[in-house]
Coordinates of C-alpha atoms and ligand atoms in Angstrom, one line a residue:
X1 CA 12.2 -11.1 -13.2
X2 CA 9.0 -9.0 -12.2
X3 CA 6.9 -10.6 -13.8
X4 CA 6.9 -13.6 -11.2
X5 CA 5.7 -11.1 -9.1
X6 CA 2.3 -12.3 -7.6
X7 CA -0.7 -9.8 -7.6
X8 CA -1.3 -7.9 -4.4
X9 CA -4.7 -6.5 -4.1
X10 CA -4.5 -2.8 -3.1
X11 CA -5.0 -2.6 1.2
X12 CA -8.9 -2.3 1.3
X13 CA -9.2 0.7 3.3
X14 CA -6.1 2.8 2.0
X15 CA -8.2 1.8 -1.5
X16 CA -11.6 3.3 0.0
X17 CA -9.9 7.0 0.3
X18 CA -8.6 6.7 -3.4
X19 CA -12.7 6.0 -4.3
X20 CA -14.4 8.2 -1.9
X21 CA -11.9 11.7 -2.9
X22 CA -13.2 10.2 -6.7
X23 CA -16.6 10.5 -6.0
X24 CA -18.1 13.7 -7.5
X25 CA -21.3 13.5 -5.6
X26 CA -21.9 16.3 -2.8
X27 CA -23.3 14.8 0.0
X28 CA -20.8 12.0 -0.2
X29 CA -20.0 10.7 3.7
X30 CA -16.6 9.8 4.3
X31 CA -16.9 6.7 7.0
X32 CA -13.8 5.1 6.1
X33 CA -10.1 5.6 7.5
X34 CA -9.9 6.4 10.7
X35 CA -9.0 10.2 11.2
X36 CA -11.3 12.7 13.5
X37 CA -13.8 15.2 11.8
X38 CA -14.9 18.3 13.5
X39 CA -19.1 18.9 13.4
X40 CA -18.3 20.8 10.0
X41 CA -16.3 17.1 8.3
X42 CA -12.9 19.0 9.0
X43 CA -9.4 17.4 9.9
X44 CA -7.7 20.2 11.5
X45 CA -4.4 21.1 13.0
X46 CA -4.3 21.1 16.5
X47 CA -4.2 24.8 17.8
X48 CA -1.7 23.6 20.5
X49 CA 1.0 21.1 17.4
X50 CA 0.5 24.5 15.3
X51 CA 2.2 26.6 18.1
X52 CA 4.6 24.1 18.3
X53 CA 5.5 24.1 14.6
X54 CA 6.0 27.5 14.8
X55 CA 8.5 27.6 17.7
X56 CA 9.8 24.6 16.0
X57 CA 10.6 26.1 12.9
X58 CA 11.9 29.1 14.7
X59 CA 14.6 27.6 17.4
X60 CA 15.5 24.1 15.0
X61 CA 19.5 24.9 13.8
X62 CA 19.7 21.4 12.2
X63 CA 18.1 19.0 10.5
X64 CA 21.0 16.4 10.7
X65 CA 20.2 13.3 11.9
X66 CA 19.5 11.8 15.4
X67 CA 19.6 8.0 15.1
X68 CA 17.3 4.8 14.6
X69 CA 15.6 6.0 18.0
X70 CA 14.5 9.1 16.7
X71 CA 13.9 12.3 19.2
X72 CA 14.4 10.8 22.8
X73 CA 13.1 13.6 24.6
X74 CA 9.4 13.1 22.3
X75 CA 9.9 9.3 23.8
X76 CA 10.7 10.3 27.1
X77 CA 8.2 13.1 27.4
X78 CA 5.4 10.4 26.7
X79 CA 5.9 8.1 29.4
X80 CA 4.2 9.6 32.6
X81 CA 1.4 10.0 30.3
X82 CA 1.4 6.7 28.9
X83 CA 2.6 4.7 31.9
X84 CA 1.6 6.9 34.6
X85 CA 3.0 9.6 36.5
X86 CA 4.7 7.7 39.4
X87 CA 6.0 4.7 37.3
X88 CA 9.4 3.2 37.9
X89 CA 11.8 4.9 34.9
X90 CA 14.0 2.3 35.0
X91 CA 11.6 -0.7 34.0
X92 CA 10.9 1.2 30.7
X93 CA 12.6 2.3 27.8
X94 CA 11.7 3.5 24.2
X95 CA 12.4 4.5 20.8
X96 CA 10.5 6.3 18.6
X97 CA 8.4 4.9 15.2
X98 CA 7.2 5.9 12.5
X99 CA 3.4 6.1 13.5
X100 CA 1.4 3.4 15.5
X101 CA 2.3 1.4 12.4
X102 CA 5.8 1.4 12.8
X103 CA 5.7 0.9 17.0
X104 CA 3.6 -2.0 15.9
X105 CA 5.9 -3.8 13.7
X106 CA 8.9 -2.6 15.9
X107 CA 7.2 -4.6 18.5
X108 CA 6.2 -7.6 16.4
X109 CA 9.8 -8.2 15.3
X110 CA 11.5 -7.8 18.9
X111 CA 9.0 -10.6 20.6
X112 CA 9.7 -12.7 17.6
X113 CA 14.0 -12.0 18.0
X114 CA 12.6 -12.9 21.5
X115 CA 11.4 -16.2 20.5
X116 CA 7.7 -15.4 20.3
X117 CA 6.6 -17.6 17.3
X118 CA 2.8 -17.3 18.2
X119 CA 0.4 -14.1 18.3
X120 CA -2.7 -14.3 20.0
X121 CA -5.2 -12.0 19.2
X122 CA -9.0 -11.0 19.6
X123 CA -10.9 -10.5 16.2
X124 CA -12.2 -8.6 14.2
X125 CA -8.7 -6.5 14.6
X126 CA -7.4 -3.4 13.1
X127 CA -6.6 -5.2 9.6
X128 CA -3.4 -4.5 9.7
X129 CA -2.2 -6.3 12.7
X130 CA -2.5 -9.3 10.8
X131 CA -0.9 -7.8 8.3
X132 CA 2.3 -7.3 10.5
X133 CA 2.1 -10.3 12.1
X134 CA 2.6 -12.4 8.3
X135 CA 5.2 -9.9 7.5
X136 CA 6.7 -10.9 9.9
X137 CA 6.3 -15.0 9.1
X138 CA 4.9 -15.3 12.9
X139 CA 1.3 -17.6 13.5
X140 CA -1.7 -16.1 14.1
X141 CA -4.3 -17.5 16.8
X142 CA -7.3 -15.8 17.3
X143 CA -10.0 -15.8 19.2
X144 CA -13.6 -13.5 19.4
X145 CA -13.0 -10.1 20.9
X146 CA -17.0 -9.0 21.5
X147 CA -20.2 -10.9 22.0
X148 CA -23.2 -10.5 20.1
X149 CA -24.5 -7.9 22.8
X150 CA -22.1 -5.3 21.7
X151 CA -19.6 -6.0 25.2
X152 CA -16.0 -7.2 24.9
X153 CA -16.0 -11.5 25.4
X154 CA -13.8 -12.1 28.7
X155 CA -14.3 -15.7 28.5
X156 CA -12.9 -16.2 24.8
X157 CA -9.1 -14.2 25.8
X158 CA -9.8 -16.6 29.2
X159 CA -10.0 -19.4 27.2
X160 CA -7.5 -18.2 24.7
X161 CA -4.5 -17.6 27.4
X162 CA -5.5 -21.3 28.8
X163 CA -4.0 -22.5 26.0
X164 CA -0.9 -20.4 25.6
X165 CA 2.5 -21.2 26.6
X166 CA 6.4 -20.1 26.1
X167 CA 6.6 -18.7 23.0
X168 CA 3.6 -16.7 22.4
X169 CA 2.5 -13.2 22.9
X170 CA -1.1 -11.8 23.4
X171 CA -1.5 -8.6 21.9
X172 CA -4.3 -6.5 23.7
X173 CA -5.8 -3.3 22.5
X174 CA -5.5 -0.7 25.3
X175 CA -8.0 1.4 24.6
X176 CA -10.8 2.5 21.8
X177 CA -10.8 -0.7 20.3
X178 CA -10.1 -0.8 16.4
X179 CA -12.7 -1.4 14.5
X180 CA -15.0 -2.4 17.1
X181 CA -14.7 0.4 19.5
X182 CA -15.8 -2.4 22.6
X183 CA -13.3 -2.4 25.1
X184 CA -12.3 -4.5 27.8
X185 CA -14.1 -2.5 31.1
X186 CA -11.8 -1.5 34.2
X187 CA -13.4 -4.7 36.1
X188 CA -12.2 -6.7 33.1
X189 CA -9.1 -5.8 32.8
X190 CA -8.7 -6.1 36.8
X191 CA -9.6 -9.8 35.9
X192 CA -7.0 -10.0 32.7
X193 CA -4.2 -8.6 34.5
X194 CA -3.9 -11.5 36.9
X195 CA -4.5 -13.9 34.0
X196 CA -1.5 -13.0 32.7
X197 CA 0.8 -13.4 35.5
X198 CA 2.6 -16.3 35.9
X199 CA 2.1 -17.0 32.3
X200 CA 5.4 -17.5 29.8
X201 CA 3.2 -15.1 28.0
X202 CA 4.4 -12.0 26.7
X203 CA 1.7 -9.0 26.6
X204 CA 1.9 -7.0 23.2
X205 CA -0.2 -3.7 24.1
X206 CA -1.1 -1.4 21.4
X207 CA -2.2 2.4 22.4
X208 CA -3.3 4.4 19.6
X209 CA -6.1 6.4 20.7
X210 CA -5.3 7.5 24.4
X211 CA -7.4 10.2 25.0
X212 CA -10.3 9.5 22.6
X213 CA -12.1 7.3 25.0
X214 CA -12.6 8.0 28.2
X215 CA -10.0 10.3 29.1
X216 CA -6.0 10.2 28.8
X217 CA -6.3 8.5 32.2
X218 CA -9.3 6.4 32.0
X219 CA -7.5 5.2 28.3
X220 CA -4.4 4.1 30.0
X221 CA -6.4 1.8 32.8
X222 CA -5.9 -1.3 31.0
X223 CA -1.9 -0.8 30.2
X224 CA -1.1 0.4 33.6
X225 CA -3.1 -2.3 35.1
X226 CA -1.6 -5.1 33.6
X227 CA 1.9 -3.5 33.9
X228 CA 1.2 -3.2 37.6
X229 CA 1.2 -7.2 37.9
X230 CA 3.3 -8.7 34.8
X231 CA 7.3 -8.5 35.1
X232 CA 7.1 -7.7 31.5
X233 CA 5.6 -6.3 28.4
X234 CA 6.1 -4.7 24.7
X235 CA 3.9 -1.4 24.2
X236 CA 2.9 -0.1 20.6
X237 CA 2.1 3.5 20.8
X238 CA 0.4 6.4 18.5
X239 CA 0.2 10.2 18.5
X240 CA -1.0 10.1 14.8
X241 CA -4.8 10.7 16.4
X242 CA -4.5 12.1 19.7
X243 CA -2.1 14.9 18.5
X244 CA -4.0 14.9 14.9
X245 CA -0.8 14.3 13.0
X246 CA -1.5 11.4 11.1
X247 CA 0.5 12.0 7.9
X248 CA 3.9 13.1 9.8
X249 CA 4.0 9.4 11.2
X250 CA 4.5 9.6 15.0
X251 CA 4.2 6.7 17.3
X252 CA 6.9 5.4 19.9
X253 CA 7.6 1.4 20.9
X254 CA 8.5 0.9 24.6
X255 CA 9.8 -2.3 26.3
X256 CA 9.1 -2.7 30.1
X257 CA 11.0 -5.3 32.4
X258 CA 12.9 -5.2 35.6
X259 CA 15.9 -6.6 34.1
X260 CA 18.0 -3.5 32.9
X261 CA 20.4 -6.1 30.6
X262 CA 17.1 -7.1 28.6
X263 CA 15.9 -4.0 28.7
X264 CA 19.0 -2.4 26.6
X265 CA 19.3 -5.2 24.1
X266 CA 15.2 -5.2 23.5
X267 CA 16.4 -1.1 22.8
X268 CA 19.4 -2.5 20.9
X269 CA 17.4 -5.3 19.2
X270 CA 14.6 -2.3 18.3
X271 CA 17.0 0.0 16.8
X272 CA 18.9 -2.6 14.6
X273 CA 15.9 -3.7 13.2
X274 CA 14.4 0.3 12.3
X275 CA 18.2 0.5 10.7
X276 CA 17.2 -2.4 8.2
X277 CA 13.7 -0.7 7.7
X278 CA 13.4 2.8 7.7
X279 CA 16.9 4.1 9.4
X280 CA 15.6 7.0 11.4
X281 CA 12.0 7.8 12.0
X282 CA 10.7 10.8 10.3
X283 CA 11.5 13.9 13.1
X284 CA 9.1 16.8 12.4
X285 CA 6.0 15.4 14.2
X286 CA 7.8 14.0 17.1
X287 CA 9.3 17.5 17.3
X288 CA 6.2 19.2 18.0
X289 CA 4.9 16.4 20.3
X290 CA 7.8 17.3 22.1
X291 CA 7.7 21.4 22.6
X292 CA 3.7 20.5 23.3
X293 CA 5.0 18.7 26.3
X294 CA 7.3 20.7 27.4
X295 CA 5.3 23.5 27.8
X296 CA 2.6 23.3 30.3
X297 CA 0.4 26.2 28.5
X298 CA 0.5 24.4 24.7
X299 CA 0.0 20.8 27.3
X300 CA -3.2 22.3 28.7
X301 CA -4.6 23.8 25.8
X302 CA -3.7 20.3 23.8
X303 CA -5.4 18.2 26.7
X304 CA -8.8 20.9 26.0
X305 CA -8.7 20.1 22.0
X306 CA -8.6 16.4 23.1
X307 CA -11.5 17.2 25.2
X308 CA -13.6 18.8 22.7
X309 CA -12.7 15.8 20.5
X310 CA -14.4 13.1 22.6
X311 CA -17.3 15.0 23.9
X312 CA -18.1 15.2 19.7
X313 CA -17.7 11.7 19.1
X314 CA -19.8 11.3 22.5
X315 CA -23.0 13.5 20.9
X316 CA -22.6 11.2 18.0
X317 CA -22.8 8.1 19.6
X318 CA -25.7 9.3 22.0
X319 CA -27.1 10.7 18.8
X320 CA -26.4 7.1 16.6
X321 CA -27.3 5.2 20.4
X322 CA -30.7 7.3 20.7
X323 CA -31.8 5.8 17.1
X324 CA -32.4 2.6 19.3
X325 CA -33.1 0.3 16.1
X326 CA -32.4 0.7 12.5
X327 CA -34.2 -2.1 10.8
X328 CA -32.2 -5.0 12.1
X329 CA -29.6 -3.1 13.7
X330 CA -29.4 -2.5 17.8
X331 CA -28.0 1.1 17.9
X332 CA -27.8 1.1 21.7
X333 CA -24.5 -0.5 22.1
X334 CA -22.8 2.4 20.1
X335 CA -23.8 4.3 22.9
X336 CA -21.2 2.3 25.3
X337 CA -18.7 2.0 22.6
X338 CA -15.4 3.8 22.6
X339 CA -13.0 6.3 20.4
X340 CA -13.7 6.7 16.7
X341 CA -15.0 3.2 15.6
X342 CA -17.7 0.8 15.5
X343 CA -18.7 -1.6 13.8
X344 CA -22.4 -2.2 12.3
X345 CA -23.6 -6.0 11.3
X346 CA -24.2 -5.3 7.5
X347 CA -23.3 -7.4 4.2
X348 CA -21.2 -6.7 1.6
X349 CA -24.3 -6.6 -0.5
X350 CA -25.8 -3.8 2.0
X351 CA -22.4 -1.8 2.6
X352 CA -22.2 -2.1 -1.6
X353 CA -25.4 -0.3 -2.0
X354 CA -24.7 2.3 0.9
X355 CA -22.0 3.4 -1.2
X356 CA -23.5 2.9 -5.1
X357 CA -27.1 4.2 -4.1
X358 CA -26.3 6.7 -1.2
X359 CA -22.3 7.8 -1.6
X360 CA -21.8 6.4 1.9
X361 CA -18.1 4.9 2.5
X362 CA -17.3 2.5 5.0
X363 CA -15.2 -0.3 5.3
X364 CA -15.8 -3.5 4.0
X365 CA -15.9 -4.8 7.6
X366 CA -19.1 -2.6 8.2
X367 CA -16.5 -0.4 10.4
X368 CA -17.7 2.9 10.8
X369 CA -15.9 6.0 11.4
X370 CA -18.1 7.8 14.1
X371 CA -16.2 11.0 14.0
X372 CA -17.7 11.3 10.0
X373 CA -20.5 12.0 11.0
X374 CA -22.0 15.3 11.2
X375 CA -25.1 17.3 12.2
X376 CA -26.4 17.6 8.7
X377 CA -25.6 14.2 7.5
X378 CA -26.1 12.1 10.4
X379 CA -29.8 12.0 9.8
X380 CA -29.1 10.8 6.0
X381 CA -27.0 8.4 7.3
X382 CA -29.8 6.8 9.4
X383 CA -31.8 6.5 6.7
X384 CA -29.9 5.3 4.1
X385 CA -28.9 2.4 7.0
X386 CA -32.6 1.8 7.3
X387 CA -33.4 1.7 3.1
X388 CA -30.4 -0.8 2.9
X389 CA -31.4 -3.3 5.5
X390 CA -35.2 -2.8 4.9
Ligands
LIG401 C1 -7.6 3.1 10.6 O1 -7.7 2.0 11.1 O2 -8.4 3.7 9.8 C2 -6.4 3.9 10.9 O3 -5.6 3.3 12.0 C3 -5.5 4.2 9.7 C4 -4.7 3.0 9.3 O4 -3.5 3.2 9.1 O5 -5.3 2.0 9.0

């Protein structure tokens, strides 16, 4: 029987961390997944998820389980954060995921039980949005997310929600756009959010990186703006960057709507469907997301590390910005960009020999992972840009 199995390509960018750890060279730069870097290439632990763990692993009695919505006081604990501090708890509801991943496909799979049979979406997108969407047999429609100038292309999602109707869902990046890092600006999104109302449209919005733009406020503009004017909305979010714990798998899936009924069976339709795929979310992460919250010392000194965070990825993009031209390439724009990507108009051909000639990985898209970057190979990096495209 397996062999009717089809061949399935590896995912591209999981692939590029199997070649890149292969790679014996020293001064190898690691541009690929997305995952912060301290100045010295590091991934730490938080300080603040660390003290966490610790009071985690001294006060947890059980490990038995919770339930498909995971640790409700991690999803609960989120939402003044996410939504704002004075928003109406009873138009929202969660459950947790397993990463921004599984919020994503959690929220894919309730607008299609929904009736959604239509995603529209800007592109380039994170890769596997599309992904999720096919998995989960629903149309994609896309349309151009940023101009050639480097800003986000209002006109093309104007255009794009001219044409929707009943039955499709617009799914919006709220912040630190993946993998272009061009986001919509607060004057944009004042203009989006009154675009959507009034529309049988139903906005998909997908935080992963609050806090690594602008600030955990400033990142949450765009969500809270459109929530402010829509009746109703599906929200993918991640804690795999902002609280660094990538490989524990934390990220939560909301619904919002003033109807309390729809609200409980989009819960009931959410938890059914993490029962057929993964049961119960993994807990330890959450956990720690949780005791971090609940304590306004390990809050504050969380809020600090995320601080320290974007004001490094800041010094690299003035740093990348200040390069002004790189043979072909216009540097200024990753100056305005946000969060821990952008993307740089290469070929294959020139993104091929970055990585043969000068042990530079990146992803096939010419995404670049601003937080690899460092002091000492920064410079290298320039240059290698400028012998490729020369
Ligand atoms: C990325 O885009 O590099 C991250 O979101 C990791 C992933 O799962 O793709």
């Amino acid at each position: 029987m397996l062999e009717a199995l089809g061949a399935q390509p590896a995912d591209a960018l999981l692939g590029l961390i199997k070649l890149y750890n292969a790679d014996p060279r020293p001064g190898k730069i690691d541009l690929g997944v997305g995952v912060y870097r301290t100045a010295t290439g590091a991934t730490p632990v938080f300080k603040a998820i660390k003290a966490a763990e610790a009071r985690l692993i001294a006060v947890q009695d059980s490990k038995s389980y919770l339930g498909p919505e995971g640790d409700m006081g991690f999803v609960r604990a989120l939402i003044p954060y996410v939504f704002g501090a004075g928003f109406d708890a009873s138009r929202v509801e969660g459950m947790q995921a397993p990463g921004g991943t599984g919020a994503v496909r959690l929220a894919i799979e309730v607008a299609k039980r929904a009736g959604v049979r239509r995603v529209i979406m800007g592109t380039p997108s994170w890769p596997n949005h599309a992904q999720i969407i096919a998995a989960a047999g629903l149309e994609l429609v896309t349309f151009r997310h940023g101009t050639a100038e480097g800003t986000a292309d209002l006109d093309a999602l104007k255009a794009a929600l001219a044409e929707a109707g009943p039955g499709d869902a617009v799914l919006l990046h709220g912040c630190c756009h993946n993998p272009s890092g061009v986001d919509y600006t607060p004057a944009q999104w004042d203009e989006i959010a009154p675009m959507l109302v009034g529309r049988a449209v139903l906005p998909l919005i997908d935080l992963a990186y609050q806090g690594l733009g602008a600030g955990m406020e400033a990142d949450a503009y765009g969500l809270r703006t459109v929530l402010a004017a829509v009746p109703e909305a599906l929200v993918a979010y991640s804690c795999d960057k902002n609280f660094g714990l990538y490989r524990d798998r934390v990220g939560a899936f909301y619904a919002v709507t003033g109807d309390a009924d729809a609200l409980s069976r989009a819960m009931a339709n959410g938890a059914a469907i993490a029962r057929a795929s993964w049961s119960m979310p993994p807990d330890h992460g959450a956990a720690a997301v949780r005791l971090v919250l609940d304590d306004a010392e390990l809050t504050k000194e969380w809020l600090a590390e995320l601080d320290d965070m974007r004001g490094r990825m800041r010094e690299v993009r003035d740093r990348l910005a200040a390069a002004q031209q790189v043979g072909p390439i216009a540097m200024a724009p990753l100056g305005i960009q946000n969060g821990l990507f952008s993307m740089l108009p290469l070929s294959g051909e020139q993104i091929q020999a970055l990585r043969a000639d000068h042990a530079i990985y990146m992803a096939g898209s010419g995404r670049i992972n601003i937080a690899g970057l460092t002091s000492t190979n920064i410079e290298p990096f320039i240059e290698a840009l400028r012998a490729v495209t020369a």
